[in-house]
């Protein structure tokens, strides 16, 4: 992995210089062109069960997003027990295209990070530090 310099053209009058960085880093993007387009909302997990038709071990979850409705998600949160996940608060991206996973259509992506020392793709969910309003927007 090499180190290189990158110059990002912005306008004719202005150029942003990004110093040395590792080549696997993502380019700098604007908040308005990326993050602001995502509909990330807070939801509460209301049910969890194994999704037997998923290509890898995964759970099928029903999540209540308040006025945005109850959504289905299939995710690899299987280091958690189903009963441990019920009623947990999670963040979901509501405006990604629905995606078939096995025989289930996953219509929301639940955000997570890799579970410690687990295989790639196995995750633990991200949850707020305090109780917040169901359906609340991330900003």
GROMACS .gro file of C-alpha atoms in nm:
model
  139
    1UNK     CA    1   0.000   0.000   0.000
    2UNK     CA    2   0.168   0.322  -0.116
    3UNK     CA    3   0.149   0.675   0.012
    4UNK     CA    4   0.064   0.949  -0.235
    5UNK     CA    5  -0.051   1.306  -0.248
    6UNK     CA    6  -0.387   1.408  -0.385
    7UNK     CA    7  -0.510   1.741  -0.514
    8UNK     CA    8  -0.886   1.777  -0.527
    9UNK     CA    9  -1.010   2.037  -0.777
   10UNK     CA   10  -1.305   2.233  -0.642
   11UNK     CA   11  -1.354   2.538  -0.858
   12UNK     CA   12  -1.144   2.729  -1.107
   13UNK     CA   13  -1.039   2.968  -0.829
   14UNK     CA   14  -0.980   2.714  -0.552
   15UNK     CA   15  -0.801   2.382  -0.509
   16UNK     CA   16  -0.801   2.182  -0.186
   17UNK     CA   17  -0.474   2.011  -0.103
   18UNK     CA   18  -0.505   1.682   0.086
   19UNK     CA   19  -0.168   1.591   0.241
   20UNK     CA   20  -0.005   1.251   0.250
   21UNK     CA   21  -0.248   0.966   0.314
   22UNK     CA   22  -0.265   0.594   0.262
   23UNK     CA   23  -0.403   0.487  -0.075
   24UNK     CA   24  -0.694   0.290   0.078
   25UNK     CA   25  -0.851   0.604   0.231
   26UNK     CA   26  -1.165   0.739   0.070
   27UNK     CA   27  -1.160   1.081  -0.098
   28UNK     CA   28  -1.304   1.379   0.088
   29UNK     CA   29  -1.665   1.445  -0.010
   30UNK     CA   30  -1.911   1.715   0.084
   31UNK     CA   31  -2.171   1.656   0.354
   32UNK     CA   32  -2.443   1.797   0.127
   33UNK     CA   33  -2.362   1.557  -0.158
   34UNK     CA   34  -2.344   1.247   0.063
   35UNK     CA   35  -2.459   1.238   0.426
   36UNK     CA   36  -2.752   1.478   0.381
   37UNK     CA   37  -2.902   1.244   0.117
   38UNK     CA   38  -2.925   0.954   0.363
   39UNK     CA   39  -3.243   0.903   0.564
   40UNK     CA   40  -3.091   0.758   0.882
   41UNK     CA   41  -3.349   0.715   1.157
   42UNK     CA   42  -3.372   0.563   1.504
   43UNK     CA   43  -3.577   0.247   1.541
   44UNK     CA   44  -3.663  -0.013   1.805
   45UNK     CA   45  -3.619  -0.384   1.731
   46UNK     CA   46  -3.954  -0.554   1.790
   47UNK     CA   47  -3.871  -0.908   1.674
   48UNK     CA   48  -3.565  -1.115   1.582
   49UNK     CA   49  -3.542  -1.460   1.427
   50UNK     CA   50  -3.289  -1.662   1.228
   51UNK     CA   51  -3.322  -1.607   0.851
   52UNK     CA   52  -3.265  -1.966   0.730
   53UNK     CA   53  -3.249  -1.876   0.359
   54UNK     CA   54  -2.972  -1.614   0.393
   55UNK     CA   55  -2.642  -1.716   0.229
   56UNK     CA   56  -2.459  -1.663   0.561
   57UNK     CA   57  -2.591  -1.689   0.916
   58UNK     CA   58  -2.815  -1.385   0.969
   59UNK     CA   59  -3.117  -1.256   1.157
   60UNK     CA   60  -3.442  -1.128   1.014
   61UNK     CA   61  -3.550  -0.831   1.226
   62UNK     CA   62  -3.864  -0.621   1.241
   63UNK     CA   63  -3.787  -0.265   1.347
   64UNK     CA   64  -4.035   0.004   1.445
   65UNK     CA   65  -3.939   0.347   1.304
   66UNK     CA   66  -4.244   0.527   1.444
   67UNK     CA   67  -4.421   0.738   1.178
   68UNK     CA   68  -4.193   0.578   0.914
   69UNK     CA   69  -4.345   0.235   0.982
   70UNK     CA   70  -4.226  -0.111   1.070
   71UNK     CA   71  -3.943  -0.225   0.841
   72UNK     CA   72  -3.772  -0.559   0.781
   73UNK     CA   73  -3.395  -0.597   0.786
   74UNK     CA   74  -3.171  -0.898   0.742
   75UNK     CA   75  -2.835  -0.855   0.910
   76UNK     CA   76  -2.539  -1.048   1.044
   77UNK     CA   77  -2.576  -0.959   1.411
   78UNK     CA   78  -2.563  -1.324   1.516
   79UNK     CA   79  -2.307  -1.285   1.795
   80UNK     CA   80  -2.600  -1.137   1.989
   81UNK     CA   81  -2.881  -1.361   2.112
   82UNK     CA   82  -3.225  -1.275   1.967
   83UNK     CA   83  -3.368  -1.210   2.315
   84UNK     CA   84  -3.076  -0.974   2.386
   85UNK     CA   85  -3.159  -0.767   2.074
   86UNK     CA   86  -3.534  -0.728   2.127
   87UNK     CA   87  -3.628  -0.371   2.229
   88UNK     CA   88  -3.278  -0.236   2.149
   89UNK     CA   89  -3.253   0.101   1.974
   90UNK     CA   90  -3.073   0.090   1.638
   91UNK     CA   91  -3.000   0.322   1.347
   92UNK     CA   92  -3.127   0.233   1.002
   93UNK     CA   93  -3.084   0.378   0.653
   94UNK     CA   94  -3.441   0.400   0.523
   95UNK     CA   95  -3.378   0.522   0.169
   96UNK     CA   96  -3.159   0.249   0.021
   97UNK     CA   97  -3.325   0.026  -0.238
   98UNK     CA   98  -3.480  -0.292  -0.093
   99UNK     CA   99  -3.244  -0.589  -0.128
  100UNK     CA  100  -3.334  -0.957  -0.144
  101UNK     CA  101  -3.138  -1.168   0.105
  102UNK     CA  102  -3.238  -1.529   0.076
  103UNK     CA  103  -3.619  -1.538   0.054
  104UNK     CA  104  -3.661  -1.212   0.248
  105UNK     CA  105  -3.655  -0.857   0.116
  106UNK     CA  106  -3.446  -0.639   0.347
  107UNK     CA  107  -3.587  -0.287   0.316
  108UNK     CA  108  -3.365  -0.109   0.570
  109UNK     CA  109  -2.992  -0.129   0.641
  110UNK     CA  110  -2.919  -0.142   1.015
  111UNK     CA  111  -2.588   0.026   1.093
  112UNK     CA  112  -2.322  -0.167   1.277
  113UNK     CA  113  -1.951  -0.225   1.319
  114UNK     CA  114  -1.755  -0.547   1.294
  115UNK     CA  115  -1.798  -0.760   1.604
  116UNK     CA  116  -1.463  -0.793   1.787
  117UNK     CA  117  -1.258  -1.088   1.656
  118UNK     CA  118  -1.546  -1.205   1.432
  119UNK     CA  119  -1.543  -1.295   1.064
  120UNK     CA  120  -1.577  -1.007   0.821
  121UNK     CA  121  -1.940  -0.896   0.794
  122UNK     CA  122  -2.044  -1.015   1.139
  123UNK     CA  123  -2.152  -0.703   1.327
  124UNK     CA  124  -2.269  -0.546   1.646
  125UNK     CA  125  -2.530  -0.274   1.609
  126UNK     CA  126  -2.481   0.094   1.683
  127UNK     CA  127  -2.712   0.227   1.952
  128UNK     CA  128  -2.754   0.573   2.111
  129UNK     CA  129  -2.610   0.646   2.456
  130UNK     CA  130  -2.946   0.781   2.574
  131UNK     CA  131  -3.309   0.706   2.493
  132UNK     CA  132  -3.430   0.917   2.201
  133UNK     CA  133  -3.749   0.951   1.996
  134UNK     CA  134  -3.828   0.656   1.768
  135UNK     CA  135  -3.803   0.779   1.409
  136UNK     CA  136  -3.560   1.056   1.510
  137UNK     CA  137  -3.315   1.162   1.235
  138UNK     CA  138  -2.938   1.133   1.261
  139UNK     CA  139  -2.761   1.460   1.188
   0.00000   0.00000   0.00000
